Amino acid sequence: MGVFLEDFGLPLPGETILVAASILAGQHVFRITDVIVVALLGGITGDTVGFMLGRRFGHHLLWRFGHFVGLKPNVLERFNGWVVHRGVWLIAGARFVDGFRQLNGWIAGANRVPWKFFVPLNTLGAGAWVSAWALSGYFFSHRILAIMAQFKMIDIAMVGFVVVGVGLPLILHYAHKLRRKRADVDS
């Protein structure tokens, strides 16, 4: 679900969710094939929903509000032409770049990329992205968990530093305020 919502356009940690699920698959909690299939379906359908919404509303939203972020009509027209004629391969590659991954379907739909280009490139990109992250988490799960165990003591120390670093200045600040109040009352 996290991969679907991220590819739909929401800024969620889809990679982190995918890697966490694949680490669990490496520990035999899940099956790696299930993780890959669910993430692949989530990625493809999320981008497809974004594509359909971008096709329906995206162009209008860009023309109406684009000037607020520096997108003037002449820039939008040039970008549209570039995406349709030369940039369709970005649909597959955009998955590997944060920000573009979330907006990939919306941008393709808003720029009226033909469906016959979007579907295979979206599927190719989703397959490559899911495979890369899922298999890396799966094959390196033992090493990742060993490294995380090493950081457990560092986590405890960091919590102590944060408590002292935040708590001590607060205590000193309120002690100083209290002394000032008492000095004002005494005078």
JSON list of C-alpha atoms in Angstrom, two decimals:
[
{"chain": "A", "resi": 1, "resn": "MET", "atom": "CA", "xyz": [0.00, 0.00, 0.00]},
{"chain": "A", "resi": 2, "resn": "GLY", "atom": "CA", "xyz": [2.89, 2.35, 0.80]},
{"chain": "A", "resi": 3, "resn": "VAL", "atom": "CA", "xyz": [4.42, 1.87, -2.66]},
{"chain": "A", "resi": 4, "resn": "PHE", "atom": "CA", "xyz": [1.01, 2.46, -4.29]},
{"chain": "A", "resi": 5, "resn": "LEU", "atom": "CA", "xyz": [0.46, 5.70, -2.36]},
{"chain": "A", "resi": 6, "resn": "GLU", "atom": "CA", "xyz": [4.00, 6.92, -3.03]},
{"chain": "A", "resi": 7, "resn": "ASP", "atom": "CA", "xyz": [3.74, 6.23, -6.76]},
{"chain": "A", "resi": 8, "resn": "PHE", "atom": "CA", "xyz": [0.29, 7.83, -6.75]},
{"chain": "A", "resi": 9, "resn": "GLY", "atom": "CA", "xyz": [2.01, 11.07, -5.74]},
{"chain": "A", "resi": 10, "resn": "LEU", "atom": "CA", "xyz": [2.14, 11.22, -1.95]},
{"chain": "A", "resi": 11, "resn": "PRO", "atom": "CA", "xyz": [5.54, 11.83, -0.34]},
{"chain": "A", "resi": 12, "resn": "LEU", "atom": "CA", "xyz": [5.81, 8.52, 1.52]},
{"chain": "A", "resi": 13, "resn": "PRO", "atom": "CA", "xyz": [8.87, 6.31, 2.11]},
{"chain": "A", "resi": 14, "resn": "GLY", "atom": "CA", "xyz": [8.12, 3.62, -0.50]},
{"chain": "A", "resi": 15, "resn": "GLU", "atom": "CA", "xyz": [11.76, 2.54, -0.78]},
{"chain": "A", "resi": 16, "resn": "THR", "atom": "CA", "xyz": [12.04, 2.16, 2.99]},
{"chain": "A", "resi": 17, "resn": "ILE", "atom": "CA", "xyz": [8.84, 0.13, 3.17]},
{"chain": "A", "resi": 18, "resn": "LEU", "atom": "CA", "xyz": [10.03, -2.09, 0.32]},
{"chain": "A", "resi": 19, "resn": "VAL", "atom": "CA", "xyz": [13.49, -2.62, 1.83]},
{"chain": "A", "resi": 20, "resn": "ALA", "atom": "CA", "xyz": [11.99, -3.34, 5.27]},
{"chain": "A", "resi": 21, "resn": "ALA", "atom": "CA", "xyz": [9.63, -5.94, 3.77]},
{"chain": "A", "resi": 22, "resn": "SER", "atom": "CA", "xyz": [12.48, -7.53, 1.82]},
{"chain": "A", "resi": 23, "resn": "ILE", "atom": "CA", "xyz": [14.68, -7.68, 4.95]},
{"chain": "A", "resi": 24, "resn": "LEU", "atom": "CA", "xyz": [11.82, -9.50, 6.66]},
{"chain": "A", "resi": 25, "resn": "ALA", "atom": "CA", "xyz": [11.66, -11.82, 3.66]},
{"chain": "A", "resi": 26, "resn": "GLY", "atom": "CA", "xyz": [15.37, -12.48, 4.13]},
{"chain": "A", "resi": 27, "resn": "GLN", "atom": "CA", "xyz": [14.52, -13.50, 7.70]},
{"chain": "A", "resi": 28, "resn": "HIS", "atom": "CA", "xyz": [11.75, -15.82, 6.37]},
{"chain": "A", "resi": 29, "resn": "VAL", "atom": "CA", "xyz": [8.90, -13.73, 7.78]},
{"chain": "A", "resi": 30, "resn": "PHE", "atom": "CA", "xyz": [7.57, -13.07, 4.24]},
{"chain": "A", "resi": 31, "resn": "ARG", "atom": "CA", "xyz": [8.23, -14.73, 0.91]},
{"chain": "A", "resi": 32, "resn": "ILE", "atom": "CA", "xyz": [10.34, -12.54, -1.36]},
{"chain": "A", "resi": 33, "resn": "THR", "atom": "CA", "xyz": [8.12, -13.38, -4.35]},
{"chain": "A", "resi": 34, "resn": "ASP", "atom": "CA", "xyz": [5.10, -12.03, -2.45]},
{"chain": "A", "resi": 35, "resn": "VAL", "atom": "CA", "xyz": [6.99, -8.85, -1.55]},
{"chain": "A", "resi": 36, "resn": "ILE", "atom": "CA", "xyz": [8.01, -8.30, -5.18]},
{"chain": "A", "resi": 37, "resn": "VAL", "atom": "CA", "xyz": [4.55, -9.02, -6.61]},
{"chain": "A", "resi": 38, "resn": "VAL", "atom": "CA", "xyz": [2.75, -6.75, -4.11]},
{"chain": "A", "resi": 39, "resn": "ALA", "atom": "CA", "xyz": [5.25, -3.92, -4.57]},
{"chain": "A", "resi": 40, "resn": "LEU", "atom": "CA", "xyz": [5.18, -4.28, -8.34]},
{"chain": "A", "resi": 41, "resn": "LEU", "atom": "CA", "xyz": [1.38, -4.16, -8.44]},
{"chain": "A", "resi": 42, "resn": "GLY", "atom": "CA", "xyz": [1.36, -1.21, -6.05]},
{"chain": "A", "resi": 43, "resn": "GLY", "atom": "CA", "xyz": [3.91, 0.68, -8.12]},
{"chain": "A", "resi": 44, "resn": "ILE", "atom": "CA", "xyz": [2.23, 0.05, -11.46]},
{"chain": "A", "resi": 45, "resn": "THR", "atom": "CA", "xyz": [-1.29, 0.85, -10.24]},
{"chain": "A", "resi": 46, "resn": "GLY", "atom": "CA", "xyz": [-0.15, 3.89, -8.24]},
{"chain": "A", "resi": 47, "resn": "ASP", "atom": "CA", "xyz": [1.53, 5.44, -11.27]},
{"chain": "A", "resi": 48, "resn": "THR", "atom": "CA", "xyz": [-1.42, 4.49, -13.48]},
{"chain": "A", "resi": 49, "resn": "VAL", "atom": "CA", "xyz": [-3.89, 6.24, -11.16]},
{"chain": "A", "resi": 50, "resn": "GLY", "atom": "CA", "xyz": [-1.57, 9.27, -11.12]},
{"chain": "A", "resi": 51, "resn": "PHE", "atom": "CA", "xyz": [-1.40, 9.11, -14.94]},
{"chain": "A", "resi": 52, "resn": "MET", "atom": "CA", "xyz": [-5.20, 9.09, -15.27]},
{"chain": "A", "resi": 53, "resn": "LEU", "atom": "CA", "xyz": [-5.59, 11.95, -12.79]},
{"chain": "A", "resi": 54, "resn": "GLY", "atom": "CA", "xyz": [-2.79, 13.87, -14.49]},
{"chain": "A", "resi": 55, "resn": "ARG", "atom": "CA", "xyz": [-4.47, 13.34, -17.86]},
{"chain": "A", "resi": 56, "resn": "ARG", "atom": "CA", "xyz": [-7.81, 14.57, -16.45]},
{"chain": "A", "resi": 57, "resn": "PHE", "atom": "CA", "xyz": [-6.70, 17.44, -14.20]},
{"chain": "A", "resi": 58, "resn": "GLY", "atom": "CA", "xyz": [-2.94, 17.93, -14.52]},
{"chain": "A", "resi": 59, "resn": "HIS", "atom": "CA", "xyz": [-2.77, 20.06, -17.66]},
{"chain": "A", "resi": 60, "resn": "HIS", "atom": "CA", "xyz": [-5.40, 22.44, -16.31]},
{"chain": "A", "resi": 61, "resn": "LEU", "atom": "CA", "xyz": [-3.65, 22.68, -12.93]},
{"chain": "A", "resi": 62, "resn": "LEU", "atom": "CA", "xyz": [-0.28, 23.40, -14.59]},
{"chain": "A", "resi": 63, "resn": "TRP", "atom": "CA", "xyz": [-1.73, 26.18, -16.73]},
{"chain": "A", "resi": 64, "resn": "ARG", "atom": "CA", "xyz": [-3.69, 27.64, -13.86]},
{"chain": "A", "resi": 65, "resn": "PHE", "atom": "CA", "xyz": [-1.10, 27.47, -11.05]},
{"chain": "A", "resi": 66, "resn": "GLY", "atom": "CA", "xyz": [2.20, 26.90, -12.83]},
{"chain": "A", "resi": 67, "resn": "HIS", "atom": "CA", "xyz": [3.13, 30.57, -12.77]},
{"chain": "A", "resi": 68, "resn": "PHE", "atom": "CA", "xyz": [3.36, 30.37, -8.96]},
{"chain": "A", "resi": 69, "resn": "VAL", "atom": "CA", "xyz": [6.40, 28.11, -9.32]},
{"chain": "A", "resi": 70, "resn": "GLY", "atom": "CA", "xyz": [7.88, 29.82, -12.37]},
{"chain": "A", "resi": 71, "resn": "LEU", "atom": "CA", "xyz": [6.24, 27.70, -15.08]},
{"chain": "A", "resi": 72, "resn": "LYS", "atom": "CA", "xyz": [5.21, 30.17, -17.77]},
{"chain": "A", "resi": 73, "resn": "PRO", "atom": "CA", "xyz": [3.05, 29.06, -20.74]},
{"chain": "A", "resi": 74, "resn": "ASN", "atom": "CA", "xyz": [5.99, 29.03, -23.19]},
{"chain": "A", "resi": 75, "resn": "VAL", "atom": "CA", "xyz": [8.03, 26.82, -20.82]},
{"chain": "A", "resi": 76, "resn": "LEU", "atom": "CA", "xyz": [5.07, 24.46, -20.36]},
{"chain": "A", "resi": 77, "resn": "GLU", "atom": "CA", "xyz": [4.60, 24.12, -24.13]},
{"chain": "A", "resi": 78, "resn": "ARG", "atom": "CA", "xyz": [8.30, 23.36, -24.71]},
{"chain": "A", "resi": 79, "resn": "PHE", "atom": "CA", "xyz": [8.38, 20.88, -21.80]},
{"chain": "A", "resi": 80, "resn": "ASN", "atom": "CA", "xyz": [5.23, 19.17, -23.09]},
{"chain": "A", "resi": 81, "resn": "GLY", "atom": "CA", "xyz": [6.77, 18.72, -26.55]},
{"chain": "A", "resi": 82, "resn": "TRP", "atom": "CA", "xyz": [10.02, 17.45, -25.08]},
{"chain": "A", "resi": 83, "resn": "VAL", "atom": "CA", "xyz": [8.28, 14.90, -22.82]},
{"chain": "A", "resi": 84, "resn": "VAL", "atom": "CA", "xyz": [6.07, 13.54, -25.60]},
{"chain": "A", "resi": 85, "resn": "HIS", "atom": "CA", "xyz": [8.80, 13.29, -28.26]},
{"chain": "A", "resi": 86, "resn": "ARG", "atom": "CA", "xyz": [12.03, 12.63, -26.39]},
{"chain": "A", "resi": 87, "resn": "GLY", "atom": "CA", "xyz": [11.32, 12.21, -22.71]},
{"chain": "A", "resi": 88, "resn": "VAL", "atom": "CA", "xyz": [9.10, 9.16, -22.62]},
{"chain": "A", "resi": 89, "resn": "TRP", "atom": "CA", "xyz": [12.06, 7.05, -21.45]},
{"chain": "A", "resi": 90, "resn": "LEU", "atom": "CA", "xyz": [12.03, 9.16, -18.30]},
{"chain": "A", "resi": 91, "resn": "ILE", "atom": "CA", "xyz": [8.88, 7.27, -17.32]},
{"chain": "A", "resi": 92, "resn": "ALA", "atom": "CA", "xyz": [11.00, 4.17, -16.73]},
{"chain": "A", "resi": 93, "resn": "GLY", "atom": "CA", "xyz": [13.98, 5.99, -15.19]},
{"chain": "A", "resi": 94, "resn": "ALA", "atom": "CA", "xyz": [12.06, 8.43, -12.99]},
{"chain": "A", "resi": 95, "resn": "ARG", "atom": "CA", "xyz": [11.41, 5.71, -10.43]},
{"chain": "A", "resi": 96, "resn": "PHE", "atom": "CA", "xyz": [15.01, 5.93, -9.29]},
{"chain": "A", "resi": 97, "resn": "VAL", "atom": "CA", "xyz": [14.83, 9.65, -8.49]},
{"chain": "A", "resi": 98, "resn": "ASP", "atom": "CA", "xyz": [12.93, 10.88, -5.42]},
{"chain": "A", "resi": 99, "resn": "GLY", "atom": "CA", "xyz": [10.34, 13.48, -6.32]},
{"chain": "A", "resi": 100, "resn": "PHE", "atom": "CA", "xyz": [10.10, 12.31, -9.92]},
{"chain": "A", "resi": 101, "resn": "ARG", "atom": "CA", "xyz": [8.98, 8.88, -8.71]},
{"chain": "A", "resi": 102, "resn": "GLN", "atom": "CA", "xyz": [6.04, 10.43, -6.88]},
{"chain": "A", "resi": 103, "resn": "LEU", "atom": "CA", "xyz": [5.05, 12.71, -9.77]},
{"chain": "A", "resi": 104, "resn": "ASN", "atom": "CA", "xyz": [5.93, 10.44, -12.69]},
{"chain": "A", "resi": 105, "resn": "GLY", "atom": "CA", "xyz": [2.38, 9.40, -13.57]},
{"chain": "A", "resi": 106, "resn": "TRP", "atom": "CA", "xyz": [0.97, 12.88, -13.03]},
{"chain": "A", "resi": 107, "resn": "ILE", "atom": "CA", "xyz": [3.59, 14.48, -15.31]},
{"chain": "A", "resi": 108, "resn": "ALA", "atom": "CA", "xyz": [3.13, 11.88, -18.04]},
{"chain": "A", "resi": 109, "resn": "GLY", "atom": "CA", "xyz": [-0.66, 12.23, -17.90]},
{"chain": "A", "resi": 110, "resn": "ALA", "atom": "CA", "xyz": [-0.63, 16.03, -17.81]},
{"chain": "A", "resi": 111, "resn": "ASN", "atom": "CA", "xyz": [1.65, 16.07, -20.87]},
{"chain": "A", "resi": 112, "resn": "ARG", "atom": "CA", "xyz": [-0.64, 13.67, -22.72]},
{"chain": "A", "resi": 113, "resn": "VAL", "atom": "CA", "xyz": [1.96, 10.93, -23.16]},
{"chain": "A", "resi": 114, "resn": "PRO", "atom": "CA", "xyz": [0.20, 8.24, -25.23]},
{"chain": "A", "resi": 115, "resn": "TRP", "atom": "CA", "xyz": [-1.11, 5.28, -23.25]},
{"chain": "A", "resi": 116, "resn": "LYS", "atom": "CA", "xyz": [0.76, 2.86, -25.54]},
{"chain": "A", "resi": 117, "resn": "PHE", "atom": "CA", "xyz": [4.08, 4.39, -24.36]},
{"chain": "A", "resi": 118, "resn": "PHE", "atom": "CA", "xyz": [3.16, 4.90, -20.74]},
{"chain": "A", "resi": 119, "resn": "VAL", "atom": "CA", "xyz": [2.02, 1.35, -19.87]},
{"chain": "A", "resi": 120, "resn": "PRO", "atom": "CA", "xyz": [5.10, -0.60, -21.03]},
{"chain": "A", "resi": 121, "resn": "LEU", "atom": "CA", "xyz": [7.60, 2.00, -19.77]},
{"chain": "A", "resi": 122, "resn": "ASN", "atom": "CA", "xyz": [5.80, 2.27, -16.44]},
{"chain": "A", "resi": 123, "resn": "THR", "atom": "CA", "xyz": [5.85, -1.51, -16.10]},
{"chain": "A", "resi": 124, "resn": "LEU", "atom": "CA", "xyz": [9.52, -1.70, -17.08]},
{"chain": "A", "resi": 125, "resn": "GLY", "atom": "CA", "xyz": [10.47, 1.02, -14.59]},
{"chain": "A", "resi": 126, "resn": "ALA", "atom": "CA", "xyz": [8.42, -0.52, -11.80]},
{"chain": "A", "resi": 127, "resn": "GLY", "atom": "CA", "xyz": [9.97, -3.94, -12.44]},
{"chain": "A", "resi": 128, "resn": "ALA", "atom": "CA", "xyz": [13.52, -2.60, -12.36]},
{"chain": "A", "resi": 129, "resn": "TRP", "atom": "CA", "xyz": [12.94, -0.41, -9.28]},
{"chain": "A", "resi": 130, "resn": "VAL", "atom": "CA", "xyz": [11.14, -3.08, -7.26]},
{"chain": "A", "resi": 131, "resn": "SER", "atom": "CA", "xyz": [13.68, -5.75, -8.20]},
{"chain": "A", "resi": 132, "resn": "ALA", "atom": "CA", "xyz": [16.64, -3.55, -7.28]},
{"chain": "A", "resi": 133, "resn": "TRP", "atom": "CA", "xyz": [15.35, -2.57, -3.84]},
{"chain": "A", "resi": 134, "resn": "ALA", "atom": "CA", "xyz": [13.63, -5.83, -2.92]},
{"chain": "A", "resi": 135, "resn": "LEU", "atom": "CA", "xyz": [16.51, -8.09, -3.90]},
{"chain": "A", "resi": 136, "resn": "SER", "atom": "CA", "xyz": [19.14, -5.89, -2.26]},
{"chain": "A", "resi": 137, "resn": "GLY", "atom": "CA", "xyz": [17.19, -5.93, 1.02]},
{"chain": "A", "resi": 138, "resn": "TYR", "atom": "CA", "xyz": [16.62, -9.66, 0.72]},
{"chain": "A", "resi": 139, "resn": "PHE", "atom": "CA", "xyz": [20.19, -10.71, -0.08]},
{"chain": "A", "resi": 140, "resn": "PHE", "atom": "CA", "xyz": [21.81, -8.32, 2.40]},
{"chain": "A", "resi": 141, "resn": "SER", "atom": "CA", "xyz": [19.28, -8.76, 5.22]},
{"chain": "A", "resi": 142, "resn": "HIS", "atom": "CA", "xyz": [21.72, -10.57, 7.54]},
{"chain": "A", "resi": 143, "resn": "ARG", "atom": "CA", "xyz": [24.38, -7.90, 7.07]},
{"chain": "A", "resi": 144, "resn": "ILE", "atom": "CA", "xyz": [21.90, -5.06, 7.49]},
{"chain": "A", "resi": 145, "resn": "LEU", "atom": "CA", "xyz": [20.56, -6.54, 10.73]},
{"chain": "A", "resi": 146, "resn": "ALA", "atom": "CA", "xyz": [24.11, -7.08, 12.04]},
{"chain": "A", "resi": 147, "resn": "ILE", "atom": "CA", "xyz": [24.94, -3.42, 11.37]},
{"chain": "A", "resi": 148, "resn": "MET", "atom": "CA", "xyz": [21.71, -2.32, 13.05]},
{"chain": "A", "resi": 149, "resn": "ALA", "atom": "CA", "xyz": [22.61, -4.35, 16.16]},
{"chain": "A", "resi": 150, "resn": "GLN", "atom": "CA", "xyz": [25.93, -2.48, 16.34]},
{"chain": "A", "resi": 151, "resn": "PHE", "atom": "CA", "xyz": [24.05, 0.82, 16.38]},
{"chain": "A", "resi": 152, "resn": "LYS", "atom": "CA", "xyz": [21.82, -0.15, 19.31]},
{"chain": "A", "resi": 153, "resn": "MET", "atom": "CA", "xyz": [24.35, 1.11, 21.89]},
{"chain": "A", "resi": 154, "resn": "ILE", "atom": "CA", "xyz": [24.92, 4.26, 19.86]},
{"chain": "A", "resi": 155, "resn": "ASP", "atom": "CA", "xyz": [21.15, 4.87, 19.88]},
{"chain": "A", "resi": 156, "resn": "ILE", "atom": "CA", "xyz": [21.06, 4.70, 23.68]},
{"chain": "A", "resi": 157, "resn": "ALA", "atom": "CA", "xyz": [23.97, 7.14, 23.92]},
{"chain": "A", "resi": 158, "resn": "MET", "atom": "CA", "xyz": [22.31, 9.51, 21.43]},
{"chain": "A", "resi": 159, "resn": "VAL", "atom": "CA", "xyz": [19.10, 9.55, 23.46]},
{"chain": "A", "resi": 160, "resn": "GLY", "atom": "CA", "xyz": [21.16, 10.45, 26.53]},
{"chain": "A", "resi": 161, "resn": "PHE", "atom": "CA", "xyz": [22.91, 13.28, 24.66]},
{"chain": "A", "resi": 162, "resn": "VAL", "atom": "CA", "xyz": [19.58, 14.63, 23.39]},
{"chain": "A", "resi": 163, "resn": "VAL", "atom": "CA", "xyz": [18.02, 14.52, 26.87]},
{"chain": "A", "resi": 164, "resn": "VAL", "atom": "CA", "xyz": [21.00, 16.33, 28.40]},
{"chain": "A", "resi": 165, "resn": "GLY", "atom": "CA", "xyz": [21.36, 18.68, 25.41]},
{"chain": "A", "resi": 166, "resn": "VAL", "atom": "CA", "xyz": [17.73, 19.75, 25.52]},
{"chain": "A", "resi": 167, "resn": "GLY", "atom": "CA", "xyz": [16.96, 19.25, 29.21]},
{"chain": "A", "resi": 168, "resn": "LEU", "atom": "CA", "xyz": [19.95, 21.10, 30.69]},
{"chain": "A", "resi": 169, "resn": "PRO", "atom": "CA", "xyz": [19.38, 24.37, 28.78]},
{"chain": "A", "resi": 170, "resn": "LEU", "atom": "CA", "xyz": [15.66, 24.24, 29.69]},
{"chain": "A", "resi": 171, "resn": "ILE", "atom": "CA", "xyz": [16.43, 23.74, 33.38]},
{"chain": "A", "resi": 172, "resn": "LEU", "atom": "CA", "xyz": [18.98, 26.57, 33.33]},
{"chain": "A", "resi": 173, "resn": "HIS", "atom": "CA", "xyz": [16.55, 28.86, 31.49]},
{"chain": "A", "resi": 174, "resn": "TYR", "atom": "CA", "xyz": [13.72, 28.28, 33.97]},
{"chain": "A", "resi": 175, "resn": "ALA", "atom": "CA", "xyz": [16.08, 28.55, 36.97]},
{"chain": "A", "resi": 176, "resn": "HIS", "atom": "CA", "xyz": [17.26, 31.90, 35.62]},
{"chain": "A", "resi": 177, "resn": "LYS", "atom": "CA", "xyz": [13.65, 33.08, 35.15]},
{"chain": "A", "resi": 178, "resn": "LEU", "atom": "CA", "xyz": [12.76, 31.95, 38.68]},
{"chain": "A", "resi": 179, "resn": "ARG", "atom": "CA", "xyz": [15.75, 33.83, 40.16]},
{"chain": "A", "resi": 180, "resn": "ARG", "atom": "CA", "xyz": [14.73, 36.94, 38.23]},
{"chain": "A", "resi": 181, "resn": "LYS", "atom": "CA", "xyz": [11.17, 36.73, 39.51]},
{"chain": "A", "resi": 182, "resn": "ARG", "atom": "CA", "xyz": [12.38, 36.38, 43.08]},
{"chain": "A", "resi": 183, "resn": "ALA", "atom": "CA", "xyz": [14.74, 39.32, 42.63]},
{"chain": "A", "resi": 184, "resn": "ASP", "atom": "CA", "xyz": [11.85, 41.43, 41.27]},
{"chain": "A", "resi": 185, "resn": "VAL", "atom": "CA", "xyz": [9.61, 40.41, 44.19]},
{"chain": "A", "resi": 186, "resn": "ASP", "atom": "CA", "xyz": [12.35, 41.19, 46.75]},
{"chain": "A", "resi": 187, "resn": "SER", "atom": "CA", "xyz": [12.94, 44.64, 45.31]}
]
